[in-house]
PDB file of C-alpha atoms in Angstrom:
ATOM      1  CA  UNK A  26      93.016  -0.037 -51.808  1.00  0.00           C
ATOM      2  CA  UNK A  27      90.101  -2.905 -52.171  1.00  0.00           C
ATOM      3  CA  UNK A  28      88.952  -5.435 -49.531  1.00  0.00           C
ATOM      4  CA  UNK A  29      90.524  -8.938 -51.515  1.00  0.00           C
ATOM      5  CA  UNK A  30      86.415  -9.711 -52.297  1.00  0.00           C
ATOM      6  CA  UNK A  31      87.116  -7.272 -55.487  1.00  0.00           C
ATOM      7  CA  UNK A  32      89.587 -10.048 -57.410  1.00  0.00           C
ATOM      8  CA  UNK A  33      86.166 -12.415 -57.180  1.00  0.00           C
ATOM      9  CA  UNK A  34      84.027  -9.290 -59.160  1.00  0.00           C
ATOM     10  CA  UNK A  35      86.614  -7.362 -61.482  1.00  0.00           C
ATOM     11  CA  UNK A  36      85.733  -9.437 -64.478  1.00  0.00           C
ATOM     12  CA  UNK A  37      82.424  -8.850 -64.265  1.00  0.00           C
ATOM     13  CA  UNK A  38      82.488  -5.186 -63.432  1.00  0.00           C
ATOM     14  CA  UNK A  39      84.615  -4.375 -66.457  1.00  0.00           C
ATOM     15  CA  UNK A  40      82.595  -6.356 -69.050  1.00  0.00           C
ATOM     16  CA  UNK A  41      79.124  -4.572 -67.415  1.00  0.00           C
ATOM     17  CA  UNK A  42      76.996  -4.068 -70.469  1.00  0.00           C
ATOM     18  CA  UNK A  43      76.199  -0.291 -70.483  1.00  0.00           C
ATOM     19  CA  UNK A  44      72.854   1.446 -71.708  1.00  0.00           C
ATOM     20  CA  UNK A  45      73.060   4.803 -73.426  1.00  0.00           C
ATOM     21  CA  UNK A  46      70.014   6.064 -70.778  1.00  0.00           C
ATOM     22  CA  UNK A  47      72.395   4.937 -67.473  1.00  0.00           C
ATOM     23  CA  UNK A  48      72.762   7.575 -65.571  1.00  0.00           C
ATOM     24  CA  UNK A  49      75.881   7.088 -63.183  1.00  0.00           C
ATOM     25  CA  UNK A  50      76.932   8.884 -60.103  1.00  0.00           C
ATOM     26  CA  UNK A  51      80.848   8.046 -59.049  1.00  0.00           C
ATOM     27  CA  UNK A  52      82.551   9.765 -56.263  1.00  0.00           C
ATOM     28  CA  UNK A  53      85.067   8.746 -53.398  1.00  0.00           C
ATOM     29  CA  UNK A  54      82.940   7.832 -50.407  1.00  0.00           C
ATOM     30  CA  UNK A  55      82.263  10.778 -48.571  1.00  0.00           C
ATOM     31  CA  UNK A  56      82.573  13.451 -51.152  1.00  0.00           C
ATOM     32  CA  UNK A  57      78.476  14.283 -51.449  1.00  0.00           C
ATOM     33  CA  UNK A  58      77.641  11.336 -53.324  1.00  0.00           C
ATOM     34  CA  UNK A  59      74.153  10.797 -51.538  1.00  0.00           C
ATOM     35  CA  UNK A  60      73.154  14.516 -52.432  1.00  0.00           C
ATOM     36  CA  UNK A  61      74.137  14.798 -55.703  1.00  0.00           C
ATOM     37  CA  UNK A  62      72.004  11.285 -56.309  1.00  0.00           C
ATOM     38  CA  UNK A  63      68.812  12.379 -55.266  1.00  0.00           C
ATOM     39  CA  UNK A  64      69.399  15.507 -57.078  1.00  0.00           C
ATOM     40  CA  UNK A  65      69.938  13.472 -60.037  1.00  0.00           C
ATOM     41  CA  UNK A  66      66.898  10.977 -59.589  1.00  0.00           C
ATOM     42  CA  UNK A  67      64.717  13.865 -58.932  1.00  0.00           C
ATOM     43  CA  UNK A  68      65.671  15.542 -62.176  1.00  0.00           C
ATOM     44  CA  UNK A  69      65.480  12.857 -63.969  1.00  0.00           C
ATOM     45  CA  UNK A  70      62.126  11.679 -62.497  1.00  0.00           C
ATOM     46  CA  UNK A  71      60.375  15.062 -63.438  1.00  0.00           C
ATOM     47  CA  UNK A  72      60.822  16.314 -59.762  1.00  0.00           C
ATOM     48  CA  UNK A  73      58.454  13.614 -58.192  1.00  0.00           C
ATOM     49  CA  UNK A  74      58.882  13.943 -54.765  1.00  0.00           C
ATOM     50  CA  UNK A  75      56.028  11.609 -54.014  1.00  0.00           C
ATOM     51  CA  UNK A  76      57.782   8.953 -55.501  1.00  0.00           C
ATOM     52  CA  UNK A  77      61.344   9.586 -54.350  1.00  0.00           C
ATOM     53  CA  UNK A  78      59.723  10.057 -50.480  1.00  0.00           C
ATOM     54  CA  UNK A  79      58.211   6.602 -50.712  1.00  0.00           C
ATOM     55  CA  UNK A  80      61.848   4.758 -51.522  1.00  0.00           C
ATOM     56  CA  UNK A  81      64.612   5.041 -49.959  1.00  0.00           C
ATOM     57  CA  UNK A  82      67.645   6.141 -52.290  1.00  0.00           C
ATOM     58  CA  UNK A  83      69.033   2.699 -51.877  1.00  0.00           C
ATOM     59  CA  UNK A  84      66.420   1.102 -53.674  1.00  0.00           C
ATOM     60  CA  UNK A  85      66.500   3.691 -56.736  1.00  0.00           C
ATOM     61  CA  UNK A  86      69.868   3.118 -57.521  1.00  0.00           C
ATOM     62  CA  UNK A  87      72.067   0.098 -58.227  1.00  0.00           C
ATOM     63  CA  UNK A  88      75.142  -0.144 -55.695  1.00  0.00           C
ATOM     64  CA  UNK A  89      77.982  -0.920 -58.133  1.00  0.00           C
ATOM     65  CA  UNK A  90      80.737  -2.357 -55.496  1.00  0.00           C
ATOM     66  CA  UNK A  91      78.217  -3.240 -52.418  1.00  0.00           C
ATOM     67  CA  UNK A  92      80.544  -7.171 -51.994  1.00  0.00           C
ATOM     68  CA  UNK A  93      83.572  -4.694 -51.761  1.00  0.00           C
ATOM     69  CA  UNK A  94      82.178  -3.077 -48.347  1.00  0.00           C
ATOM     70  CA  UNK A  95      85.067  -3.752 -45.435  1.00  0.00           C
ATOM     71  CA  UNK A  96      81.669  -3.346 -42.564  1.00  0.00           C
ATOM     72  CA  UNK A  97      79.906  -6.822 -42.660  1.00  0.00           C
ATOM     73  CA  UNK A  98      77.047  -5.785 -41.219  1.00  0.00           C
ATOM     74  CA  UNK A  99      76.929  -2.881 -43.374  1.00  0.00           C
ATOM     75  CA  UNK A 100      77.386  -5.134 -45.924  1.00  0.00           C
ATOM     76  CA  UNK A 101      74.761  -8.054 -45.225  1.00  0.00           C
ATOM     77  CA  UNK A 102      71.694  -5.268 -44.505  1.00  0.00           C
ATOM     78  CA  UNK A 103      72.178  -3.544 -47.814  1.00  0.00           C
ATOM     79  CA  UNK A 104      72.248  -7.332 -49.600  1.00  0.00           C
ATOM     80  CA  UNK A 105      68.813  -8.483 -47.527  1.00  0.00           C
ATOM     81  CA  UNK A 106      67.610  -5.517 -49.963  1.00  0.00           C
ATOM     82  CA  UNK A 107      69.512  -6.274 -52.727  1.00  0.00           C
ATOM     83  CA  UNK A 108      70.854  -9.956 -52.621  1.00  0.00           C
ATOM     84  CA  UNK A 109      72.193  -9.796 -56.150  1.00  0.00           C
ATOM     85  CA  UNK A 110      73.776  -6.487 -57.439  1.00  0.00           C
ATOM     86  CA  UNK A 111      74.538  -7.862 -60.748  1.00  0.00           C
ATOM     87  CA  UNK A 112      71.179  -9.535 -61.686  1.00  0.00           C
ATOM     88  CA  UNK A 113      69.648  -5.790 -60.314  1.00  0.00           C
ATOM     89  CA  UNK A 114      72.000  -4.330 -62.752  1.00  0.00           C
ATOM     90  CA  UNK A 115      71.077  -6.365 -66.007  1.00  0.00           C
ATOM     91  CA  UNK A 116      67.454  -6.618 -65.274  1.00  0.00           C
ATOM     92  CA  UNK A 117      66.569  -2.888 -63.898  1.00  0.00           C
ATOM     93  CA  UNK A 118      63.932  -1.521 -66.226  1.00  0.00           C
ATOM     94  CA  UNK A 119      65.585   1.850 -68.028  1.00  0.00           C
ATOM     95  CA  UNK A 120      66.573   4.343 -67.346  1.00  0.00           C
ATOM     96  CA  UNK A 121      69.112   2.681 -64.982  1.00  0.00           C
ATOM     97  CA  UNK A 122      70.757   5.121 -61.984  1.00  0.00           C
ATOM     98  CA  UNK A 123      74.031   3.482 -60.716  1.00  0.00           C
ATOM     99  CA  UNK A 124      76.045   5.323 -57.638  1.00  0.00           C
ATOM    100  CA  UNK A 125      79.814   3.450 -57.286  1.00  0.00           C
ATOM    101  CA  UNK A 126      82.944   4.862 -55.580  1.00  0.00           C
ATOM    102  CA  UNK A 127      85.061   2.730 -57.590  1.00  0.00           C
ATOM    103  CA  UNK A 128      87.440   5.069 -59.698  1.00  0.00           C
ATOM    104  CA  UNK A 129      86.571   4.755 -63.921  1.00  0.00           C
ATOM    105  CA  UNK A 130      89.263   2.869 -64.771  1.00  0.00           C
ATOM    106  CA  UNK A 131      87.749  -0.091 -62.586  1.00  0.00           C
ATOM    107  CA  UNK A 132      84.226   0.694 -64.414  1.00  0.00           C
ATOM    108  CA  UNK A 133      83.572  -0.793 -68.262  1.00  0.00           C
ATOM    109  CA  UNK A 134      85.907   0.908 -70.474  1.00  0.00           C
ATOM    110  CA  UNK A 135      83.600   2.359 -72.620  1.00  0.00           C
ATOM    111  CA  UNK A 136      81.058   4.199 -69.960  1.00  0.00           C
ATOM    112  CA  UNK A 137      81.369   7.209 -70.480  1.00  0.00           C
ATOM    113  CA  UNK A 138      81.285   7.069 -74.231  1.00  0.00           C
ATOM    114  CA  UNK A 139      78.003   5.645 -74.120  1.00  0.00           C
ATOM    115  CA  UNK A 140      76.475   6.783 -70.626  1.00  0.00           C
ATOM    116  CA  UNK A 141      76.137   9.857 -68.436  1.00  0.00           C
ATOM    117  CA  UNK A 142      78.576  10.229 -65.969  1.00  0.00           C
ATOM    118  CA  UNK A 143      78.573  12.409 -62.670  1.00  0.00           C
ATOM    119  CA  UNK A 144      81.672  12.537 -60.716  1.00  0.00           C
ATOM    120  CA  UNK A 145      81.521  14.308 -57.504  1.00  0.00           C
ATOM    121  CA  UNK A 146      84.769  15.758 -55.975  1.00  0.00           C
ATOM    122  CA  UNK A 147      85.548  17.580 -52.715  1.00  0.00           C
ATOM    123  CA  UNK A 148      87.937  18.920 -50.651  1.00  0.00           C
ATOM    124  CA  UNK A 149      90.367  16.042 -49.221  1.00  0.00           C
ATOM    125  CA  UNK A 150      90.089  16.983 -46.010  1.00  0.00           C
ATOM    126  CA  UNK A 151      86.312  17.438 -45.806  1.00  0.00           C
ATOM    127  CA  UNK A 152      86.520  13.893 -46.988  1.00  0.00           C
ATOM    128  CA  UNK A 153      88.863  12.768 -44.612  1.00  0.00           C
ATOM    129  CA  UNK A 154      86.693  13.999 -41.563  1.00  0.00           C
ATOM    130  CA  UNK A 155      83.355  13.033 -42.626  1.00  0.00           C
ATOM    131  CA  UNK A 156      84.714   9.946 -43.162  1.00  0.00           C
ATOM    132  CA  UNK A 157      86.631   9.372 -40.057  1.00  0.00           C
ATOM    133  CA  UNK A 158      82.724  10.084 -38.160  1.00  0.00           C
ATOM    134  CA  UNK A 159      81.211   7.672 -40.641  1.00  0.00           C
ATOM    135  CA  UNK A 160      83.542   4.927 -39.598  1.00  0.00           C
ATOM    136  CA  UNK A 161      82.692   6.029 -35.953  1.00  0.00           C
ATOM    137  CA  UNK A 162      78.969   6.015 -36.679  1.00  0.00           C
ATOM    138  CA  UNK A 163      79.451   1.857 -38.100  1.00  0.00           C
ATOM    139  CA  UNK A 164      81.143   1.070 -34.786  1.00  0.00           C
ATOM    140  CA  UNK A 165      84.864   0.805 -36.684  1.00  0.00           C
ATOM    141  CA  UNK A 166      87.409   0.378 -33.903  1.00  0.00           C
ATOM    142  CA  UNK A 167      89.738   3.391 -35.866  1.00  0.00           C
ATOM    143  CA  UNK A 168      91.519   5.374 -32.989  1.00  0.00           C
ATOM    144  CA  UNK A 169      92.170   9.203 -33.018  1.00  0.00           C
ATOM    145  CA  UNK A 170      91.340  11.536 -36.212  1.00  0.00           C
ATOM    146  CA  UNK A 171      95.189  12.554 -36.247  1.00  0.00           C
ATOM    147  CA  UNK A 172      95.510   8.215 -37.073  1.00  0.00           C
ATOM    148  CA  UNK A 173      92.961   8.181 -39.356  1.00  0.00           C
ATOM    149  CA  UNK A 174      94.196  11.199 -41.484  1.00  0.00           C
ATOM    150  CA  UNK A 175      97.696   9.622 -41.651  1.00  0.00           C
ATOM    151  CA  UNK A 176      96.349   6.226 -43.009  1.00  0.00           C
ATOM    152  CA  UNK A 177      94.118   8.579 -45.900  1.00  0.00           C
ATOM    153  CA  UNK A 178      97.163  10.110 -46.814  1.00  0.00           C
ATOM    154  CA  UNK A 179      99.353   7.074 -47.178  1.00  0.00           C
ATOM    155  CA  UNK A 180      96.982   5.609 -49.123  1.00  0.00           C
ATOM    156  CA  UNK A 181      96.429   3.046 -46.916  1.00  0.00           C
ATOM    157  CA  UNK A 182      92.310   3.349 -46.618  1.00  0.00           C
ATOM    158  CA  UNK A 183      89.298   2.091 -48.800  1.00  0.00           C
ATOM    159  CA  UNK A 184      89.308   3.538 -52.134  1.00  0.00           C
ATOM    160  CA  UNK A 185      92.801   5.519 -52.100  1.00  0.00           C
ATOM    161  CA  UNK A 186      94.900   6.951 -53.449  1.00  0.00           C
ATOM    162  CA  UNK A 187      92.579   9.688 -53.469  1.00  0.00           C
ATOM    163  CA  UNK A 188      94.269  12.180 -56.252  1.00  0.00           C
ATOM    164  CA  UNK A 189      94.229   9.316 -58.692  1.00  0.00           C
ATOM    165  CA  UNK A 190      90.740   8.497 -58.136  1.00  0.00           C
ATOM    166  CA  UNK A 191      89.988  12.020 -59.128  1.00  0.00           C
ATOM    167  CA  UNK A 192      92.422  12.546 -61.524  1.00  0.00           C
ATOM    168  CA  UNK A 193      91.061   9.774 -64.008  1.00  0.00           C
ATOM    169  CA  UNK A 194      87.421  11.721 -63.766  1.00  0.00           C
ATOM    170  CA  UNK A 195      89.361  15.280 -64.414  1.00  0.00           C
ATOM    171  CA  UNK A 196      90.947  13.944 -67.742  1.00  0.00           C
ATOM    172  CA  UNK A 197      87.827  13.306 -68.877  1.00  0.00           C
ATOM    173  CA  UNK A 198      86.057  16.697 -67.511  1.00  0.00           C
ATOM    174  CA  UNK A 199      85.460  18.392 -71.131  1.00  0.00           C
ATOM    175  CA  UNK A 200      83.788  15.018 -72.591  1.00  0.00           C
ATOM    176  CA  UNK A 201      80.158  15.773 -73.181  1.00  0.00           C
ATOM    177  CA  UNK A 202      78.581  12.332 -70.952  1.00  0.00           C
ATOM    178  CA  UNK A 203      81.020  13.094 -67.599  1.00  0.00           C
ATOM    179  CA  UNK A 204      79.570  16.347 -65.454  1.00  0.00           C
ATOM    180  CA  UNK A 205      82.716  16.833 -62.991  1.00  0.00           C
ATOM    181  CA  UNK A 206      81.190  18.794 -60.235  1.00  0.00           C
ATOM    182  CA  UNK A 207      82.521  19.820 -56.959  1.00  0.00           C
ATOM    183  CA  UNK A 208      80.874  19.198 -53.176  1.00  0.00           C
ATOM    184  CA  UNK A 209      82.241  22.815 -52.987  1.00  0.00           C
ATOM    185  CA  UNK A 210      80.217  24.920 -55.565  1.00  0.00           C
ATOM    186  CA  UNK A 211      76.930  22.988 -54.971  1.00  0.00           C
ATOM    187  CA  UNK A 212      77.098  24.061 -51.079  1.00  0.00           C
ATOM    188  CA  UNK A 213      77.963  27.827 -52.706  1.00  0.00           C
ATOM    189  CA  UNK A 214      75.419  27.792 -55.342  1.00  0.00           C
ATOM    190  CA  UNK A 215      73.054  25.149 -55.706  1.00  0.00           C
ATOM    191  CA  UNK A 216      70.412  26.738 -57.755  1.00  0.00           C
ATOM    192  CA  UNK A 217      73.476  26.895 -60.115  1.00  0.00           C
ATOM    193  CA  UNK A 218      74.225  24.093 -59.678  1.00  0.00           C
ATOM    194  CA  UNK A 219      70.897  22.302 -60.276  1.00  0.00           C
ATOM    195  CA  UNK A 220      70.452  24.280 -63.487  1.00  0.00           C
ATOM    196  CA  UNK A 221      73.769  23.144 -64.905  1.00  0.00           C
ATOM    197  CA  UNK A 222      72.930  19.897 -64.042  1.00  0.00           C
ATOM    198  CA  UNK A 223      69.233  19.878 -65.426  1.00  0.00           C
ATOM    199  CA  UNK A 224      71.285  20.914 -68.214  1.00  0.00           C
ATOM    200  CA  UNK A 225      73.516  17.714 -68.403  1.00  0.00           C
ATOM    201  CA  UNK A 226      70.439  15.571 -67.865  1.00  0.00           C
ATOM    202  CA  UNK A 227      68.366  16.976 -70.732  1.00  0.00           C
ATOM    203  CA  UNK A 228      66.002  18.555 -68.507  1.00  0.00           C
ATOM    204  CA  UNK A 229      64.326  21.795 -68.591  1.00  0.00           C
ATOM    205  CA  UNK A 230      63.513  23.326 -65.037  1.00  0.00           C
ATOM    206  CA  UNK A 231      61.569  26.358 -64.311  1.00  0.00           C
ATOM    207  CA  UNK A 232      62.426  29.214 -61.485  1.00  0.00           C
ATOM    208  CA  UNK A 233      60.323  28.002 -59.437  1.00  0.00           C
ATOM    209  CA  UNK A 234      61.204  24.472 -59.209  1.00  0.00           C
ATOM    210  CA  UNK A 235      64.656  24.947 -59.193  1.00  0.00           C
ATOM    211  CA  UNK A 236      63.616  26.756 -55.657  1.00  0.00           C
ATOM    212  CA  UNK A 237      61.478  24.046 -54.335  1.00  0.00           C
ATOM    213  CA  UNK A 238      64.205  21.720 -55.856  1.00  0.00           C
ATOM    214  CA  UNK A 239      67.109  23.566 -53.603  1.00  0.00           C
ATOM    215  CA  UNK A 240      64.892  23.928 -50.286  1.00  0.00           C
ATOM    216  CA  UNK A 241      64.279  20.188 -50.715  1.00  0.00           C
ATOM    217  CA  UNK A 242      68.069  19.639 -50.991  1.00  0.00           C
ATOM    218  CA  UNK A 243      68.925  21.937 -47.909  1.00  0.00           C
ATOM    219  CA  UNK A 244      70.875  20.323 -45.783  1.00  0.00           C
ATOM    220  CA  UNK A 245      68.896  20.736 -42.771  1.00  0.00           C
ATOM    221  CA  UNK A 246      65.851  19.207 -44.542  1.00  0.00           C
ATOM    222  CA  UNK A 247      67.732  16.632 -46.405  1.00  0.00           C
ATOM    223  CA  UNK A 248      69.068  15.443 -42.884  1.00  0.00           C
ATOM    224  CA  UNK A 249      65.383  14.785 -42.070  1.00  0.00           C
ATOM    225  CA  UNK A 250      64.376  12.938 -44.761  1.00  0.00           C
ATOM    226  CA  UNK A 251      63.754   9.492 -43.959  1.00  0.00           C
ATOM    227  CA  UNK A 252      64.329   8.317 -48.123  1.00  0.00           C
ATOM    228  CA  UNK A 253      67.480   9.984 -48.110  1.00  0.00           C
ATOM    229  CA  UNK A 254      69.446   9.809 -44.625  1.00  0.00           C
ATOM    230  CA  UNK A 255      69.683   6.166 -43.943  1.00  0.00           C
ATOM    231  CA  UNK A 256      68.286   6.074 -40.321  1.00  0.00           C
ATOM    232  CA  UNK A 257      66.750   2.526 -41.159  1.00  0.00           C
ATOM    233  CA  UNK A 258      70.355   1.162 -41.950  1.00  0.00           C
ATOM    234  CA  UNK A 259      72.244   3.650 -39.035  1.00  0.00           C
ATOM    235  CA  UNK A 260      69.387   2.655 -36.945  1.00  0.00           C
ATOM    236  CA  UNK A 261      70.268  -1.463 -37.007  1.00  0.00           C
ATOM    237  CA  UNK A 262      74.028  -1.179 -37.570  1.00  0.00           C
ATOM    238  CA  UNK A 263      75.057   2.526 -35.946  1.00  0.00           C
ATOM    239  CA  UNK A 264      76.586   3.684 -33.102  1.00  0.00           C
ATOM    240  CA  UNK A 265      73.046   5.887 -31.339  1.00  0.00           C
ATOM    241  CA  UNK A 266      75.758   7.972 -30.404  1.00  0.00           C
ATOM    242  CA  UNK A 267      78.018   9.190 -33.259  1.00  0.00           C
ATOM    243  CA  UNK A 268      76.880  11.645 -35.561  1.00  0.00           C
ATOM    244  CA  UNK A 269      74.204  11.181 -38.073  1.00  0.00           C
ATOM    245  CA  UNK A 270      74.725   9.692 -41.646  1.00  0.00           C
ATOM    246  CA  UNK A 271      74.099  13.232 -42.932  1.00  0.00           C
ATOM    247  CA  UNK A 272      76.277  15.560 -40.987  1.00  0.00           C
ATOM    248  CA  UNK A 273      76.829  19.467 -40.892  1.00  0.00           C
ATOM    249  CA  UNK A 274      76.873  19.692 -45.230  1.00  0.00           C
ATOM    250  CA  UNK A 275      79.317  22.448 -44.894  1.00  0.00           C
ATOM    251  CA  UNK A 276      82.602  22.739 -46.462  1.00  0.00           C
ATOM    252  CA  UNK A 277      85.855  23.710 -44.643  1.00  0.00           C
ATOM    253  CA  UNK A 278      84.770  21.862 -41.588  1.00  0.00           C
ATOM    254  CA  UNK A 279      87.837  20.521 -41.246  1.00  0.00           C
ATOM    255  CA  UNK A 280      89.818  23.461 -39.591  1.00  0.00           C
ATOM    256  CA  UNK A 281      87.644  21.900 -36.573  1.00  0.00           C
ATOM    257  CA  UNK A 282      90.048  18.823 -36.701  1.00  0.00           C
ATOM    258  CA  UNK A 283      93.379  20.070 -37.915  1.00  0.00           C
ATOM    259  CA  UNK A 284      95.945  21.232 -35.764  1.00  0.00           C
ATOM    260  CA  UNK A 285      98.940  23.399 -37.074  1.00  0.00           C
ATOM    261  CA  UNK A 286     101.068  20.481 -37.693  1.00  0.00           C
ATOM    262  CA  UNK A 287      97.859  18.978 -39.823  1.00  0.00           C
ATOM    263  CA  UNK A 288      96.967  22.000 -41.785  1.00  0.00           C
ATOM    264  CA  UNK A 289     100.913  22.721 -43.184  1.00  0.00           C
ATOM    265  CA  UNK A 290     101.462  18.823 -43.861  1.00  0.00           C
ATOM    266  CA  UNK A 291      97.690  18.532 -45.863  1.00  0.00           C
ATOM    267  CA  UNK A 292      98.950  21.714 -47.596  1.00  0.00           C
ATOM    268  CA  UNK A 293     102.304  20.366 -48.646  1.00  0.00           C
ATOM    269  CA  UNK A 294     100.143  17.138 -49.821  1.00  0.00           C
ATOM    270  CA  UNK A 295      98.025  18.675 -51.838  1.00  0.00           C
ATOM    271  CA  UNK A 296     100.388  20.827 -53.475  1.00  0.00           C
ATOM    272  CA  UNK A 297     102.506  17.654 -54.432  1.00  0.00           C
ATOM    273  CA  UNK A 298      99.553  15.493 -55.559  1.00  0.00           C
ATOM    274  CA  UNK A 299      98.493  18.520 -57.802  1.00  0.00           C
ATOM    275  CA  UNK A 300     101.215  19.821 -59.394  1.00  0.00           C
ATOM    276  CA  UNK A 301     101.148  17.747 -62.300  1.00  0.00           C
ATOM    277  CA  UNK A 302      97.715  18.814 -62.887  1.00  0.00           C
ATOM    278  CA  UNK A 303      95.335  21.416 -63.219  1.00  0.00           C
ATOM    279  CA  UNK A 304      92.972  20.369 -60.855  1.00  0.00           C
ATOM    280  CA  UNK A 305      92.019  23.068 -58.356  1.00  0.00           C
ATOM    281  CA  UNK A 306      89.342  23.154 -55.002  1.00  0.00           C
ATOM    282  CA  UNK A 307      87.568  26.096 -55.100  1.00  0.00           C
ATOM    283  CA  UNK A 308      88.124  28.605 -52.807  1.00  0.00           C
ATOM    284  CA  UNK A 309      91.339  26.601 -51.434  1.00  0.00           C
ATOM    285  CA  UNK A 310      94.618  28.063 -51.118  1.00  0.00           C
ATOM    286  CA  UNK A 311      97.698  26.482 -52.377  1.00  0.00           C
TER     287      UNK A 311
END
């Protein structure tokens, strides 16, 4: 599901000429995208958080898909920044970092063979819920959560079907450019986490700084910082009384939201969507 601005770009975004130092981050809107970016930009910027505090996360990466925003307010702030994605995108000094939550068969065809990939999955209903208070937050006219969660699962939202988007990243899982992470096991273990990413990256990280890495990515800190949280975008376009850009971080939030009928029908969903796979949430039972 794509606003019809897409048709005018797809050309372009398939034919994207790729560098071998890109580093990409691709996840469904929603799914811990904006954390696992700076995590990636500081690793890859030798843990500078001088730099990284003095520009906003916007600027360090390259929107791939910022004409395909449905919010035109959204949409026109983020291009006074960046009028022209695709002359940022062939002119950006190297390495390149590029965030998109289009799925990879949308992207050029040969990304990941020459590129480093990290796709960022989480639970579909986690998604579903920060995503229903993100439309809140942009002022979206979208009715009750019980609505919204119907219109995710008929694929009837931006960027569904969800289980193909991730399903395309999961083939690829074992190929040495793509990381496949999930939202869940970096809010378990994120020193892990950051090591097995520092890995990916070709990055060596001490004990200590994967500490001082971690308490910078806390979620309570993280929601303060003014680089990462978008409060100068929220602050012009948001609703001052909707939750924040960065919410609660946790996962299984969305027993909050579910009622009986909710939990047995995203249950049977899942099961459906995943049995021709073996793609598995942690810590979720099927």
């Amino acid at each position: 599901m794509l606003p019809t601005t897409y048709k005018d770009d797809a050309d372009r975004f398939n034919t994207m000429k790729v560098r071998p130092d890109d580093v990409w981050v691709i996840a469904v809107p929603r799914s811990g995208s904006t954390w696992t970016q700076e995590l990636v930009w500081l690793l890859k910027n030798d843990l500078d958080y001088d730099k990284a505090s003095k520009s906003i996360l916007e600027d360090r990466y390259i929107f791939i898909g910022l004409r395909q925003l449905t919010n035109t307010e959204l949409r026109a702030i983020l291009t006074e920044r960046r009028p022209s994605v695709m002359e940022a995108f062939e002119n950006a000094p190297s390495p390149r970092f590029i965030k998109s939550h289009f799925p990879l068969s949308l992207m050029p065809e040969n990304l990941v063979d020459i590129a480093k990939v990290v796709y960022v999955a989480r639970d579909p209903r986690d998604v579903a819920v920060s995503s229903y208070h993100f439309m809140k937050l942009m002022k979206n006219d979208i009715g009750n959560f019980k609505l919204f969660w119907n219109l995710f699962i008929q694929d009837l939202l931006l960027y569904t079907p969800f289980f193909a988007h991730l399903k395309e990243a999961w083939a690829l899982r074992h190929h040495p450019n793509m990381l496949f992470i999930f939202y869940e096991e970096l809010s378990k273990d994120l020193p892990s986490c950051v090591k097995r990413m520092a890995t990916f990256l070709g990055k060596e990280v001490t004990d200590e700084q994967v500490v001082k890495l971690c308490e910078h990515l806390n979620i309570d800190n993280f929601r303060k910082n003014e680089s990462v949280n978008q409060t100068w975008l929220t602050g012009r376009v948001g609703d001052p009384d909707a939750e924040s850009f960065i919410r609660k971080g946790k996962s299984g939030g969305w027993r909050e939201h579910f009622d009986e009928e909710m939990t047995e029908q995203a249950q049977q969903w899942m099961r459906e969507n995943l049995s021709d796979c073996d793609l598995r949430f942690p810590d979720v039972d099927y």
